[in-house]
Coordinates of C-alpha atoms in Angstrom, one line a residue:
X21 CA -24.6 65.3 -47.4
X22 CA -21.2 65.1 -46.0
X23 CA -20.6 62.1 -47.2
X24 CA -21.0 62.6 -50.2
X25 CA -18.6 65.4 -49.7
X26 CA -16.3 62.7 -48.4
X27 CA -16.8 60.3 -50.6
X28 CA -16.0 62.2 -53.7
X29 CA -12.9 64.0 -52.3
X30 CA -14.9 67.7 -52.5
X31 CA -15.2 69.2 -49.2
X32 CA -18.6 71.6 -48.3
X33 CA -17.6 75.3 -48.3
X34 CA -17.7 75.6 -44.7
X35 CA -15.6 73.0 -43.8
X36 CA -12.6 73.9 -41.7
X37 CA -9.6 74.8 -44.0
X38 CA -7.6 71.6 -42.9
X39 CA -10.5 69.3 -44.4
X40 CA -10.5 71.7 -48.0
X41 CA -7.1 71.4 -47.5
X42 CA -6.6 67.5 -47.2
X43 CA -4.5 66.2 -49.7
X44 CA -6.0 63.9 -52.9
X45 CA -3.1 61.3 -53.3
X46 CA 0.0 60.6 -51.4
X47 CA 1.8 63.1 -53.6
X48 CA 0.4 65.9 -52.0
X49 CA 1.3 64.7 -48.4
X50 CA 4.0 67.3 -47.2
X51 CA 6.7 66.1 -44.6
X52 CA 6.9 62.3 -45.1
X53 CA 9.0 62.0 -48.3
X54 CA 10.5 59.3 -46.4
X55 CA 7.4 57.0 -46.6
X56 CA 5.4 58.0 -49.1
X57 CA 8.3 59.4 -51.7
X58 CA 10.4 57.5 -54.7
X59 CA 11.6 54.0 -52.8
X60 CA 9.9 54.6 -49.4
X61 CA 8.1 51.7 -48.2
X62 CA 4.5 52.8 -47.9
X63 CA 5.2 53.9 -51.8
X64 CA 6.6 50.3 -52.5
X65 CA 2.9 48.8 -50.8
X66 CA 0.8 51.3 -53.1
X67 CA 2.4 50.4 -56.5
X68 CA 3.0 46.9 -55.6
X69 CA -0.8 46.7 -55.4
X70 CA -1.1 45.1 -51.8
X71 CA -1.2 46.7 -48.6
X72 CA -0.3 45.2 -45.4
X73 CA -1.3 45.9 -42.0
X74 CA 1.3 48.7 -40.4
X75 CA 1.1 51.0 -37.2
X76 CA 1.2 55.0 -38.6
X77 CA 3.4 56.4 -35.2
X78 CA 4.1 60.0 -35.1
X79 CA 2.9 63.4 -33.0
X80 CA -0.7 65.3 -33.8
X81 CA -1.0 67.0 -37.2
X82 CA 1.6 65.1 -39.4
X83 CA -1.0 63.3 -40.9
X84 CA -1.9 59.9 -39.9
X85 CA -5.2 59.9 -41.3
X86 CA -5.0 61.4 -44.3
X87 CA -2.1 58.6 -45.6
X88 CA -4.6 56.2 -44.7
X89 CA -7.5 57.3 -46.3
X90 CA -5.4 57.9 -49.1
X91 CA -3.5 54.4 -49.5
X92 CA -6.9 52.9 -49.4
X93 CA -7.7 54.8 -52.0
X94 CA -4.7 54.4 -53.9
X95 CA -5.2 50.6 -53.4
X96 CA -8.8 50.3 -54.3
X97 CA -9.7 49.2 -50.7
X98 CA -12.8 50.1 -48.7
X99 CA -12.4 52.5 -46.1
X100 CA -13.4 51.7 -42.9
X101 CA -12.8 54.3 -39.6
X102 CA -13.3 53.8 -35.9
X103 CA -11.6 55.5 -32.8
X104 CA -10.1 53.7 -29.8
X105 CA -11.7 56.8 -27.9
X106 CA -15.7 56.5 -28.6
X107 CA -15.7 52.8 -29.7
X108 CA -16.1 49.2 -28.0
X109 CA -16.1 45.6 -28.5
X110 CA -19.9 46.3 -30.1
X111 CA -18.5 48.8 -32.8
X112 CA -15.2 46.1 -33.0
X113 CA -17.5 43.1 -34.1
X114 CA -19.4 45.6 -36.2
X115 CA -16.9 46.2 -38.3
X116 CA -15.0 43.1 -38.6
X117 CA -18.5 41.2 -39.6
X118 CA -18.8 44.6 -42.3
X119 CA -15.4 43.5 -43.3
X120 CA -15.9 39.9 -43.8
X121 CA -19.1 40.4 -45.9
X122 CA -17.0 43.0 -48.6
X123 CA -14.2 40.1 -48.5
X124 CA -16.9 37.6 -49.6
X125 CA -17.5 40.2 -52.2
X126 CA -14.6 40.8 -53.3
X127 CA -14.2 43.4 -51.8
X128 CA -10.6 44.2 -49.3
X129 CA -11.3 46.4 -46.5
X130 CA -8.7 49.1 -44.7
X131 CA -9.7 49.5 -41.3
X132 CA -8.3 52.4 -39.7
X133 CA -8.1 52.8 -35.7
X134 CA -6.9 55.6 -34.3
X135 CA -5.9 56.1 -31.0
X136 CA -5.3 52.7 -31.3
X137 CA -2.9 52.5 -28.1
X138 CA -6.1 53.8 -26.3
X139 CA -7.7 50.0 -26.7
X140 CA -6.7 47.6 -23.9
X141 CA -4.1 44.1 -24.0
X142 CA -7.2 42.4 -24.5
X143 CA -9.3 44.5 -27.0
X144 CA -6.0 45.0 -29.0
X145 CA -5.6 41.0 -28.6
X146 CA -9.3 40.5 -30.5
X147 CA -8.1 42.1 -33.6
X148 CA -5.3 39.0 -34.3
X149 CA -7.4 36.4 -36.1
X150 CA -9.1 39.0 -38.9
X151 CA -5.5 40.5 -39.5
X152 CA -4.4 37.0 -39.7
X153 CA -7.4 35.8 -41.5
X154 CA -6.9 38.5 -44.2
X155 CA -10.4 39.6 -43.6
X156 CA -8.9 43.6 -42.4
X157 CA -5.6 45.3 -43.4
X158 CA -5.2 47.3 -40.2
X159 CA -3.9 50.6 -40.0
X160 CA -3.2 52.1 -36.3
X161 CA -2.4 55.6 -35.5
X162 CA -1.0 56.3 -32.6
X163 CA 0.9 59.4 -31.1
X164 CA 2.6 56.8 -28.6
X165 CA 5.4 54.6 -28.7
X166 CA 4.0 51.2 -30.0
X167 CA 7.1 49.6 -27.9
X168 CA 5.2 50.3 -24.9
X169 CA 1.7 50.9 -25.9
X170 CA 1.0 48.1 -28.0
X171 CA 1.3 44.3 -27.5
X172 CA 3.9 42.2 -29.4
X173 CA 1.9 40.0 -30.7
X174 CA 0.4 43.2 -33.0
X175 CA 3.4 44.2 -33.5
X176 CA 4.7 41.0 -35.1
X177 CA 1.6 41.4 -37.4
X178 CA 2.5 44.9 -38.3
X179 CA 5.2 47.5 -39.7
X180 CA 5.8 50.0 -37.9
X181 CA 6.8 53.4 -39.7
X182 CA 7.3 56.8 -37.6
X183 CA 6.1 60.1 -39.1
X184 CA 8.2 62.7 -38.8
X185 CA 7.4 65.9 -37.2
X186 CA 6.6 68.2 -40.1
X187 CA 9.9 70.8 -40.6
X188 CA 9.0 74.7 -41.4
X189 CA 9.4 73.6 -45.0
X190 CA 6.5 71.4 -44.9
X191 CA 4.3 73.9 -42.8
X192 CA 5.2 76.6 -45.0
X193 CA 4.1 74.5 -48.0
X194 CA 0.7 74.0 -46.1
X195 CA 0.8 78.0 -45.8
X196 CA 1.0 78.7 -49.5
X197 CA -1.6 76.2 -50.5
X198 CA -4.0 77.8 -47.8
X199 CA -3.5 81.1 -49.0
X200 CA -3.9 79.6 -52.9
X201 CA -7.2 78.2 -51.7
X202 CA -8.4 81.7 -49.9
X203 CA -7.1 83.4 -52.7
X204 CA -4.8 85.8 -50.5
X205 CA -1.9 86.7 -48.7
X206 CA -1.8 86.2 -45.0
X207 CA -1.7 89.2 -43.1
X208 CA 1.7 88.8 -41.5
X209 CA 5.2 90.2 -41.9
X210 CA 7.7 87.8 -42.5
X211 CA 8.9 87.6 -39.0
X212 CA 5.2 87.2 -38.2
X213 CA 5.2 84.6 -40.4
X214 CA 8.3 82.7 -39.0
X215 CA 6.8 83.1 -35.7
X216 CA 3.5 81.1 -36.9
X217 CA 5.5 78.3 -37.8
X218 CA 7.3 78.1 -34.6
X219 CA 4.1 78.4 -33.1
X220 CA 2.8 75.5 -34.8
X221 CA 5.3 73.1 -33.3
X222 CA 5.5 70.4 -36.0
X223 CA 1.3 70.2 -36.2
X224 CA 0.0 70.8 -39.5
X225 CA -3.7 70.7 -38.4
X226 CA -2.6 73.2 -35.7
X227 CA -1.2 75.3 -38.3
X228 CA -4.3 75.4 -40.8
X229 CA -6.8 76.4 -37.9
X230 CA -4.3 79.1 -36.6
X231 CA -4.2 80.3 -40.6
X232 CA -8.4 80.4 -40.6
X233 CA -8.5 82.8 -37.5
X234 CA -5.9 85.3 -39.4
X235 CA -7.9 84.8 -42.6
X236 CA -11.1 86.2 -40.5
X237 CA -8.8 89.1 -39.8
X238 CA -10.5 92.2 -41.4
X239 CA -9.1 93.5 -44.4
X240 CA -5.8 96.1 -44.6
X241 CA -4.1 94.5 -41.0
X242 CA -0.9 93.5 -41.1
X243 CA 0.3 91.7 -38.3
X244 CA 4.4 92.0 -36.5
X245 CA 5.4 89.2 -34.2
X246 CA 4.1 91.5 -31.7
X247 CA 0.6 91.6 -32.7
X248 CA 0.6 87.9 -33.8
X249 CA 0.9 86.9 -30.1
X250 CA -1.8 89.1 -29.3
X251 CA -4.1 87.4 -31.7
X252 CA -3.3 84.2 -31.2
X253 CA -3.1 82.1 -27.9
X254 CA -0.4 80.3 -27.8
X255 CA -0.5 76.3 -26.7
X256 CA 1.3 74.5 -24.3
X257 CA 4.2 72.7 -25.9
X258 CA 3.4 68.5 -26.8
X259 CA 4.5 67.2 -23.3
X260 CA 2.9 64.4 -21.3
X261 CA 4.6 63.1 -17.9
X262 CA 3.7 59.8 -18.0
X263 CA 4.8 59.3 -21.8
X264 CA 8.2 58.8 -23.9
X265 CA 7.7 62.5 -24.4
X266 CA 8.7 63.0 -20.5
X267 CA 11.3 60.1 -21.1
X268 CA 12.8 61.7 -24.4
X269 CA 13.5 64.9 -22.5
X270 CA 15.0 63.8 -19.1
X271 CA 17.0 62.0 -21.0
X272 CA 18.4 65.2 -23.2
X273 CA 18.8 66.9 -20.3
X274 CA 21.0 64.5 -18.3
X275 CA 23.2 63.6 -21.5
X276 CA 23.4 67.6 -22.1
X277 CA 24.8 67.8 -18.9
X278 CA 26.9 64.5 -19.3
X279 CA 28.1 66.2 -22.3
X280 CA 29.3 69.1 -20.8
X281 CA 26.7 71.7 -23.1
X282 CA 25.6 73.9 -20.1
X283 CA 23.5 76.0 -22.8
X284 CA 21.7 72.6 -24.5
X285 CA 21.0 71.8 -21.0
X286 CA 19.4 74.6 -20.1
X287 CA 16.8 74.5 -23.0
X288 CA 16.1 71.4 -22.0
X289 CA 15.1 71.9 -18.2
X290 CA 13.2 74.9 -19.5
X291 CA 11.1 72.7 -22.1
X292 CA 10.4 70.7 -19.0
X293 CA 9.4 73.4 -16.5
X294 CA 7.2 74.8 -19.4
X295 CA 5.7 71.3 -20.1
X296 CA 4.7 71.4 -16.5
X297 CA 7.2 68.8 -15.4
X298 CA 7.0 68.4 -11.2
X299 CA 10.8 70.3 -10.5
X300 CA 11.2 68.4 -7.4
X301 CA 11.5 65.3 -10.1
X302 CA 14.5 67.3 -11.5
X303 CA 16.0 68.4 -8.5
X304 CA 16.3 64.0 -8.0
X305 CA 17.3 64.0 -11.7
X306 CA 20.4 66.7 -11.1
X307 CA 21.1 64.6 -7.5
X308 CA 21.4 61.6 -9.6
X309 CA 23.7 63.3 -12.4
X310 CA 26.2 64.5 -9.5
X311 CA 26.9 61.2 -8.3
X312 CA 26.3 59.3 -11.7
X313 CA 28.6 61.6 -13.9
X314 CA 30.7 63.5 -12.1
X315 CA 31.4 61.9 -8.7
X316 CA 35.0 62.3 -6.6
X317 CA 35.4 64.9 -9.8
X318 CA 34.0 67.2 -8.4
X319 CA 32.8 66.1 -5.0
X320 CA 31.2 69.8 -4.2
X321 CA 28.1 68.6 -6.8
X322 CA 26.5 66.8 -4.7
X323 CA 26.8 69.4 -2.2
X324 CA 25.3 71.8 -4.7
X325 CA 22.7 69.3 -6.3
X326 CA 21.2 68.4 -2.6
X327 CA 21.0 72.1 -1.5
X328 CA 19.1 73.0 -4.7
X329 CA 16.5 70.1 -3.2
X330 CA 16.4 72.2 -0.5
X331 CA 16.0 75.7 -2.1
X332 CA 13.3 74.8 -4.2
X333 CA 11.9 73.2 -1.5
X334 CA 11.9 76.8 0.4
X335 CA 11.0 79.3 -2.3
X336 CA 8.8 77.2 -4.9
X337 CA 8.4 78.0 -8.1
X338 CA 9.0 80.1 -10.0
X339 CA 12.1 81.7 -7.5
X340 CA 13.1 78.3 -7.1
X341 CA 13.3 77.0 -10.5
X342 CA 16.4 79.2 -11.0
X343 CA 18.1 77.2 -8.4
X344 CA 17.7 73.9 -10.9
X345 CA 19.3 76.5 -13.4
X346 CA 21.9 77.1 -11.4
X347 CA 22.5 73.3 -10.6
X348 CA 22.6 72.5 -14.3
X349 CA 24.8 74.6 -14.8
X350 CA 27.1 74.1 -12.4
X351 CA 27.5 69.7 -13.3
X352 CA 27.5 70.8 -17.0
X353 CA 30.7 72.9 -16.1
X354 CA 32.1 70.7 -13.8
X355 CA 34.6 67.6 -14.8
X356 CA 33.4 64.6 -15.4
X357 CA 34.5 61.3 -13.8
X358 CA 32.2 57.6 -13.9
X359 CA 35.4 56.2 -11.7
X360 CA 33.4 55.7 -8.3
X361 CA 29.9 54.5 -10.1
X362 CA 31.9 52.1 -12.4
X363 CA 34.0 50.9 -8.9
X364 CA 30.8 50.0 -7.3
X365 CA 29.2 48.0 -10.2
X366 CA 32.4 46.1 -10.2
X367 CA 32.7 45.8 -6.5
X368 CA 29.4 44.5 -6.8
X369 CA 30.3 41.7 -9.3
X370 CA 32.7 40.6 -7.3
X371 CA 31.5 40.6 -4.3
X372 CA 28.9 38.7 -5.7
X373 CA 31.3 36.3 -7.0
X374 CA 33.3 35.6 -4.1
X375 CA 30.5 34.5 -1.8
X376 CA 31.3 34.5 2.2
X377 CA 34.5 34.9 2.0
X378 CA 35.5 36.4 5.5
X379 CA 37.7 39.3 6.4
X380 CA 41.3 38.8 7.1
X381 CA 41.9 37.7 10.6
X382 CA 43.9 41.1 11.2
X383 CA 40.9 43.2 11.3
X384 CA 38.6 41.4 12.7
X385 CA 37.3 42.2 16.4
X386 CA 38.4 39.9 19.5
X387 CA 36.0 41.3 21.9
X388 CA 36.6 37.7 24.1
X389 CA 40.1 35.8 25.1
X390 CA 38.5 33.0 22.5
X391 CA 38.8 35.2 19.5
X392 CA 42.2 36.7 20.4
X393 CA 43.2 33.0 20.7
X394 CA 42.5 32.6 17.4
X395 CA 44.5 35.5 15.8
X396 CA 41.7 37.6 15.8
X397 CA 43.3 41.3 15.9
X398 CA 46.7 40.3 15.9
X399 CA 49.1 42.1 13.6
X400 CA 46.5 45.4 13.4
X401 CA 48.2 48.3 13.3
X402 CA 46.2 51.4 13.4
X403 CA 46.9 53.5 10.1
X404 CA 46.6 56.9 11.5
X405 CA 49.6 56.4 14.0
X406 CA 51.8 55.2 11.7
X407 CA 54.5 57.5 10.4
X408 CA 53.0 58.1 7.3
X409 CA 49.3 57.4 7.8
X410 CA 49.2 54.5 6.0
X411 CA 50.1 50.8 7.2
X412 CA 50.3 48.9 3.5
X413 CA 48.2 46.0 5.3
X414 CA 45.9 44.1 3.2
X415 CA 41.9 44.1 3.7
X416 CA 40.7 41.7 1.1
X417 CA 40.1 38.4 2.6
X418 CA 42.6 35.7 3.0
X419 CA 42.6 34.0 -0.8
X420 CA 41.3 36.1 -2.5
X421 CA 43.7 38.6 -4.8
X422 CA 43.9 42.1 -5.0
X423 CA 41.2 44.1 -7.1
X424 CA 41.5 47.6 -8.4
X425 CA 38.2 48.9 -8.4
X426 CA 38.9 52.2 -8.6
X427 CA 40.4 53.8 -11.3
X428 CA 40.7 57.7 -11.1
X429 CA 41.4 59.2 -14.8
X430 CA 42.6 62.3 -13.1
X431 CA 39.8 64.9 -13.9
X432 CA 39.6 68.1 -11.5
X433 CA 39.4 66.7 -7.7
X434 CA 40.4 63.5 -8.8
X435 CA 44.0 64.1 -10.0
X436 CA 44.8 64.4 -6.7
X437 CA 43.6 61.2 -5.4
X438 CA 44.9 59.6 -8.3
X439 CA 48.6 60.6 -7.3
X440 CA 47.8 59.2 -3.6
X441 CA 45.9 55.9 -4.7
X442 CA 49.1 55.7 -7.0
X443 CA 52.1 56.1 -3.8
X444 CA 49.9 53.6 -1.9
X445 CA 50.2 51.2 -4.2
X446 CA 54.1 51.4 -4.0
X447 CA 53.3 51.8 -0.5
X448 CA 51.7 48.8 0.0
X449 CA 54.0 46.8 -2.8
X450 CA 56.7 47.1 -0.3
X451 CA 55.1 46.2 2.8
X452 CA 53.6 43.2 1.1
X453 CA 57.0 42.7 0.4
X454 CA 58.4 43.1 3.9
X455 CA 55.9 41.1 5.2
X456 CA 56.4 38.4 3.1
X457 CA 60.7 38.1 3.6
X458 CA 59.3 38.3 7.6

């Protein structure tokens, strides 16, 4: 009997109020005016008459399914669902042979796979030739990025467009056509009401089966912000550690704090904690941000990023977490210098370039009467006894010219190493100099 629901587009009077609620053409989709409105590309498919095979990538609740149910409707196709979670190669031959007998009828086929990222290289390999062939237009959903999840060769065969989490506009439209449909109010002052849609967190779905359970609410309530948390559970926030969701967020953090936004880096670690994110991960994260971003700077970060290792490490969570707080804070409010990482990276270059090239014979060690025969040693003069504590003497090797590595722009600690790396080099101009009229 559901099906026939289904079929029709009516929905059984106990169905949960997302299914009444599911939207009868693409105009009725809220959030995805970018796709489905006046010049969006999925809009362009429908009136152009001919669908092609596309990857629907976006988080829970924003509607995935319903566009495709729809644009095979829209384009006259035949329906055709199966989940990457409950199905295998058996159900995957099922429905390709389905397909190829409605194609010899005539008739095009929409297959629809959600989960899609869920099927392995080589199951997600099997559905080239019919996509190829013609004999399915596919349709993945997935809540991953296809980038990583998917294989290239489906991707070559497919668009890819990214649904947008929906905005409080969108969930407040879904709000007003729930309480058309019940034929009432819901039972929430309007900061009750704002809170719901934070609550939701971009999930429509979510939204429409929190709205059911203040529906059931007897009659007369009316709920504060207050009382609405009491009612409703609230859900952990959409955060996995193994996906770009974890990636998305470390990277916030660490460019909040590259950007010198103590407060926008502070929401971010606490979106992490609250996801459940491991904090001795972060406490690496914050080492690496000291000596990636802010360096001879401010050389006490380091100091201060390794010791909040440690404190975690001794209190735990939740004492501890503060500690990460703390660190944040302190490299977001410290200056900012890339001078020593850049240095390295070019050091490296050209040290790579040069080869074996060896030191000069000056600094090289004549443990035996052979290498002192040979220069080794001669001419070293020991910086720290000269009068000024510096010598001028070169340490590149013999041939090779002078490289300036390290370029100080003068932030915090660094302004005064840039004034000493500066009378060196007049330093060591004139001692080159002497040494050279010698």
């Amino acid at each position: 009997m559901s099906d026939l629901f289904e079929a029709s587009g009516i929905h059984p009077p106990d169905a949960p109020l997302a299914d009444r609620l599911r939207p009868r053409s693409l105009d009725e989709v809220v959030g995805q005016a970018h796709l489905l409105g006046e010049g969006g590309p999925i809009r362009r498919m429908v009136e152009a008459g001919r669908l092609g095979s596309m990857i629907l990538w976006g988080p829970p609740g924003t509607g995935k399914t319903t566009i495709a149910r729809l644009l095979a409707q829209a384009a006259g196709y035949q329906f055709q669902q199966i989940s990457a979670v409950f199905s295998g190669v058996a159900d995957l031959k099922k429905a390709f042979e389905a397909a190829r007998m409605r194609r010899a009828a005539g008739q095009s086929t929409l297959l629809f796979v959600d989960e899609i990222h869920r099927f392995n290289r080589a199951q997600q390999d099997g559905f080239l030739p019919f996509v190829e062939e013609g004999v399915v237009t596919l349709v993945g959903a997935t809540t991953e990025n296809p980038s990583f999840e998917l294989n290239g060769a489906l991707l070559s065969r497919s668009q890819v467009f990214v649904l947008k989490r929906l905005d409080d506009a969108a969930l407040d439209q879904l709000l007003t056509r729930a309480e058309a449909q019940e034929g009432q109010a819901l039972p929430l002052t309007p900061e009750a009401r704002q809170a719901l849609l934070a609550l939701a967190d971009g999930d429509g779905r979510y939204l429409l089966t929190m709205t059911e359970t203040l529906f059931a609410l007897p009659a007369g309530i009316e709920l504060d912000v207050q009382g609405l948390a009491g009612t409703l559970q609230r859900r952990a926030p959409a955060y996995d550690k193994s996906r770009e969701e974890h990636y998305n967020l470390i990277s916030a953090l660490h460019k909040s704090v590259r950007g010198s936004d103590p407060d926008a880096a502070l929401y971010w670690l606490a979106r992490m904690l609250n996801g459940g994110e491991d904090p001795l991960y972060l406490a690496r994260r914050i080492v690496r941000m000291a000596v990636e971003d802010i360096g001879e700077a401010d050389p006490l970060s380091i100091l201060v990023a390794n010791a909040v290792k440690d404190t975690y490490d001794f209190l735990g969570s939740p004492e501890g977490e503060l500690a990460l707080a703390q660190a944040v804070v302190h490299l977001a409010t410290a200056p900012k210098s890339v001078g020593v990482y850049e240095a390295f990276k070019a050091a490296k270059r050209a040290a790579a370039e040069t080869g074996s090239l060896m030191p000069p014979a000056h600094i090289r060690n004549a443990p035996t009467k052979l290498m002192k025969s040979l220069g080794y040693g001669k001419g070293y003069q020991y910086d720290p006894s000269t009068p000024e504590g510096f010598s001028g003497a070169n340490f590149f090797p013999d041939g090779m010219e002078r490289r300036v590595f390290y370029a100080p722009k003068g932030e915090g600690h660094e302004a005064k190493i840039k004034e000493r790396l500066e009378r060196w080099a007049e330093m060591r101009a004139r001692a080159q100099s002497d040494a050279g009229e010698g």
